[in-house]
PDB file of C-alpha atoms in Angstrom:
ATOM      1  CA  GLN P  29     -16.935  14.805   9.633  1.00  0.00           C
ATOM      2  CA  VAL P  30     -14.797  12.481   7.520  1.00  0.00           C
ATOM      3  CA  GLN P  31     -11.849  10.848   9.259  1.00  0.00           C
ATOM      4  CA  LEU P  32      -8.910   9.450   7.324  1.00  0.00           C
ATOM      5  CA  VAL P  33      -6.188   7.158   8.615  1.00  0.00           C
ATOM      6  CA  GLU P  34      -3.139   6.457   6.465  1.00  0.00           C
ATOM      7  CA  SER P  35      -0.678   3.616   6.797  1.00  0.00           C
ATOM      8  CA  GLY P  36       1.968   1.842   4.777  1.00  0.00           C
ATOM      9  CA  GLY P  37       4.770   4.349   4.709  1.00  0.00           C
ATOM     10  CA  GLY P  38       8.361   3.410   5.441  1.00  0.00           C
ATOM     11  CA  LEU P  39      11.913   3.248   4.215  1.00  0.00           C
ATOM     12  CA  VAL P  40      12.607   1.668   0.843  1.00  0.00           C
ATOM     13  CA  GLN P  41      15.502   1.595  -1.595  1.00  0.00           C
ATOM     14  CA  ALA P  42      15.308   3.321  -4.931  1.00  0.00           C
ATOM     15  CA  GLY P  43      13.505   1.128  -7.428  1.00  0.00           C
ATOM     16  CA  GLY P  44      11.403  -0.491  -4.739  1.00  0.00           C
ATOM     17  CA  SER P  45       7.674  -0.405  -4.085  1.00  0.00           C
ATOM     18  CA  LEU P  46       5.293   0.575  -1.321  1.00  0.00           C
ATOM     19  CA  ARG P  47       1.536   0.555  -0.996  1.00  0.00           C
ATOM     20  CA  LEU P  48      -0.159   3.224   1.082  1.00  0.00           C
ATOM     21  CA  SER P  49      -3.621   2.691   2.514  1.00  0.00           C
ATOM     22  CA  CYS P  50      -6.191   5.228   3.658  1.00  0.00           C
ATOM     23  CA  VAL P  51      -9.148   3.999   5.680  1.00  0.00           C
ATOM     24  CA  VAL P  52     -12.148   6.305   5.451  1.00  0.00           C
ATOM     25  CA  SER P  53     -14.677   6.647   8.260  1.00  0.00           C
ATOM     26  CA  GLU P  54     -17.690   6.586   5.979  1.00  0.00           C
ATOM     27  CA  ARG P  55     -18.995   5.135   2.734  1.00  0.00           C
ATOM     28  CA  ILE P  56     -16.286   5.973   0.250  1.00  0.00           C
ATOM     29  CA  LEU P  57     -18.629   6.428  -2.710  1.00  0.00           C
ATOM     30  CA  SER P  58     -20.316   9.296  -0.842  1.00  0.00           C
ATOM     31  CA  ILE P  59     -17.110  11.292  -1.279  1.00  0.00           C
ATOM     32  CA  ASN P  60     -16.717  13.220  -4.514  1.00  0.00           C
ATOM     33  CA  THR P  61     -12.959  12.875  -4.845  1.00  0.00           C
ATOM     34  CA  MET P  62     -10.348  10.963  -2.903  1.00  0.00           C
ATOM     35  CA  GLY P  63      -6.733  11.930  -3.286  1.00  0.00           C
ATOM     36  CA  TRP P  64      -3.144  11.509  -2.268  1.00  0.00           C
ATOM     37  CA  TYR P  65      -0.874  14.513  -1.773  1.00  0.00           C
ATOM     38  CA  ARG P  66       2.679  14.809  -0.559  1.00  0.00           C
ATOM     39  CA  GLN P  67       4.842  17.403   1.083  1.00  0.00           C
ATOM     40  CA  ALA P  68       8.613  17.357   1.308  1.00  0.00           C
ATOM     41  CA  PRO P  69      10.533  19.515   3.834  1.00  0.00           C
ATOM     42  CA  GLY P  70      10.603  23.136   2.733  1.00  0.00           C
ATOM     43  CA  LYS P  71       8.209  22.534  -0.152  1.00  0.00           C
ATOM     44  CA  GLN P  72       4.521  23.074  -0.737  1.00  0.00           C
ATOM     45  CA  ARG P  73       2.069  20.250  -0.594  1.00  0.00           C
ATOM     46  CA  GLU P  74       1.514  18.834  -4.073  1.00  0.00           C
ATOM     47  CA  LEU P  75      -1.026  16.597  -5.704  1.00  0.00           C
ATOM     48  CA  VAL P  76       0.023  13.041  -6.404  1.00  0.00           C
ATOM     49  CA  ALA P  77      -3.166  11.323  -7.568  1.00  0.00           C
ATOM     50  CA  THR P  78      -6.940  11.640  -7.359  1.00  0.00           C
ATOM     51  CA  LEU P  79      -9.862   9.301  -7.853  1.00  0.00           C
ATOM     52  CA  THR P  80     -13.425  10.497  -8.285  1.00  0.00           C
ATOM     53  CA  SER P  81     -16.517   8.629  -7.139  1.00  0.00           C
ATOM     54  CA  GLY P  82     -17.158   7.933 -10.793  1.00  0.00           C
ATOM     55  CA  GLY P  83     -13.805   6.244 -11.181  1.00  0.00           C
ATOM     56  CA  THR P  84     -11.830   8.921 -13.004  1.00  0.00           C
ATOM     57  CA  THR P  85      -8.160   9.111 -12.061  1.00  0.00           C
ATOM     58  CA  ASN P  86      -5.649  11.909 -12.378  1.00  0.00           C
ATOM     59  CA  TYR P  87      -1.891  11.827 -11.712  1.00  0.00           C
ATOM     60  CA  ALA P  88       0.926  14.267 -11.363  1.00  0.00           C
ATOM     61  CA  ASP P  89       3.278  14.056 -14.329  1.00  0.00           C
ATOM     62  CA  SER P  90       6.113  13.062 -12.026  1.00  0.00           C
ATOM     63  CA  VAL P  91       4.374   9.832 -10.976  1.00  0.00           C
ATOM     64  CA  LYS P  92       2.523   8.794 -14.144  1.00  0.00           C
ATOM     65  CA  GLY P  93       3.304   5.226 -15.074  1.00  0.00           C
ATOM     66  CA  ARG P  94       4.768   4.489 -11.635  1.00  0.00           C
ATOM     67  CA  PHE P  95       1.953   5.140  -9.148  1.00  0.00           C
ATOM     68  CA  ALA P  96      -1.639   3.888  -9.182  1.00  0.00           C
ATOM     69  CA  ILE P  97      -4.582   5.010  -7.061  1.00  0.00           C
ATOM     70  CA  SER P  98      -7.391   2.557  -6.403  1.00  0.00           C
ATOM     71  CA  ARG P  99     -10.122   1.807  -3.891  1.00  0.00           C
ATOM     72  CA  ASP P 100     -11.917  -1.030  -2.205  1.00  0.00           C
ATOM     73  CA  ASN P 101     -15.497   0.113  -1.709  1.00  0.00           C
ATOM     74  CA  ALA P 102     -16.346  -2.702   0.677  1.00  0.00           C
ATOM     75  CA  LYS P 103     -13.442  -1.749   2.949  1.00  0.00           C
ATOM     76  CA  ASN P 104     -13.867   2.018   2.523  1.00  0.00           C
ATOM     77  CA  THR P 105     -10.179   2.150   1.726  1.00  0.00           C
ATOM     78  CA  VAL P 106      -8.154   3.995  -0.880  1.00  0.00           C
ATOM     79  CA  TYR P 107      -4.725   2.795  -1.926  1.00  0.00           C
ATOM     80  CA  LEU P 108      -1.681   4.282  -3.561  1.00  0.00           C
ATOM     81  CA  GLN P 109       0.549   1.694  -5.140  1.00  0.00           C
ATOM     82  CA  MET P 110       3.987   3.198  -5.666  1.00  0.00           C
ATOM     83  CA  ASN P 111       6.470   1.399  -7.916  1.00  0.00           C
ATOM     84  CA  SER P 112       9.920   2.317  -9.215  1.00  0.00           C
ATOM     85  CA  LEU P 113      10.377   4.682  -6.333  1.00  0.00           C
ATOM     86  CA  LYS P 114      12.947   7.435  -6.588  1.00  0.00           C
ATOM     87  CA  PRO P 115      14.724   9.454  -3.874  1.00  0.00           C
ATOM     88  CA  GLU P 116      12.724  12.497  -4.991  1.00  0.00           C
ATOM     89  CA  ASP P 117       9.528  10.686  -3.958  1.00  0.00           C
ATOM     90  CA  THR P 118      10.609  11.084  -0.346  1.00  0.00           C
ATOM     91  CA  SER P 119       7.846  13.021   1.412  1.00  0.00           C
ATOM     92  CA  VAL P 120       5.052  12.848   3.907  1.00  0.00           C
ATOM     93  CA  TYR P 121       2.047  11.486   2.032  1.00  0.00           C
ATOM     94  CA  TYR P 122      -1.445  12.649   2.937  1.00  0.00           C
ATOM     95  CA  CYS P 123      -4.802  11.171   2.101  1.00  0.00           C
ATOM     96  CA  SER P 124      -7.552  13.653   1.300  1.00  0.00           C
ATOM     97  CA  ALA P 125     -11.317  13.637   0.874  1.00  0.00           C
ATOM     98  CA  HIS P 126     -13.180  16.307  -1.082  1.00  0.00           C
ATOM     99  CA  LYS P 127     -16.853  16.097  -0.264  1.00  0.00           C
ATOM    100  CA  TRP P 128     -20.013  18.080  -0.935  1.00  0.00           C
ATOM    101  CA  GLU P 129     -21.888  18.471   2.350  1.00  0.00           C
ATOM    102  CA  ARG P 130     -24.010  21.100   4.000  1.00  0.00           C
ATOM    103  CA  PHE P 131     -24.182  23.160   0.783  1.00  0.00           C
ATOM    104  CA  GLU P 132     -20.452  23.457   0.194  1.00  0.00           C
ATOM    105  CA  TYR P 133     -17.371  21.434  -0.654  1.00  0.00           C
ATOM    106  CA  ARG P 134     -15.243  20.476   2.327  1.00  0.00           C
ATOM    107  CA  ASP P 135     -11.728  19.050   2.407  1.00  0.00           C
ATOM    108  CA  TYR P 136     -10.526  16.556   4.963  1.00  0.00           C
ATOM    109  CA  TRP P 137      -6.985  15.316   5.565  1.00  0.00           C
ATOM    110  CA  GLY P 138      -5.296  12.419   7.234  1.00  0.00           C
ATOM    111  CA  GLN P 139      -2.354  12.737   9.583  1.00  0.00           C
ATOM    112  CA  GLY P 140       0.178  11.737   6.954  1.00  0.00           C
ATOM    113  CA  THR P 141       2.605   8.860   6.555  1.00  0.00           C
ATOM    114  CA  GLN P 142       6.328   9.202   5.893  1.00  0.00           C
ATOM    115  CA  VAL P 143       7.858   7.671   2.797  1.00  0.00           C
ATOM    116  CA  THR P 144      11.640   7.698   2.541  1.00  0.00           C
ATOM    117  CA  VAL P 145      13.444   6.433  -0.550  1.00  0.00           C
ATOM    118  CA  SER P 146      17.154   5.844  -0.217  1.00  0.00           C
ATOM    119  CA  SER P 147      19.534   6.009  -3.157  1.00  0.00           C
TER     120      SER P 147
END
């Protein structure tokens, strides 16, 4: 079972930056897709960015050009660099792992880290 631990959230002013980290309990390249999602109060969880084991990235339109997903294979860690933050980026951010194991795809989630952007 994959375990994910996020860190790096906090309070930042609009226009500022934060970097989220997600430490993965196993070899990160064994996971098909790593991702970051977010959920604001009263809203559904939404995709922010994904990174496949092959290195392909995908971003929500709302964060393109401002956020960047990356990984450090040696540290089994995925990052989300967030620049030019806006109040509407305020959410709980979740790390996810989408992995093929035991003949099916399974999804794993971290506990979430709060990001608050003040205007």
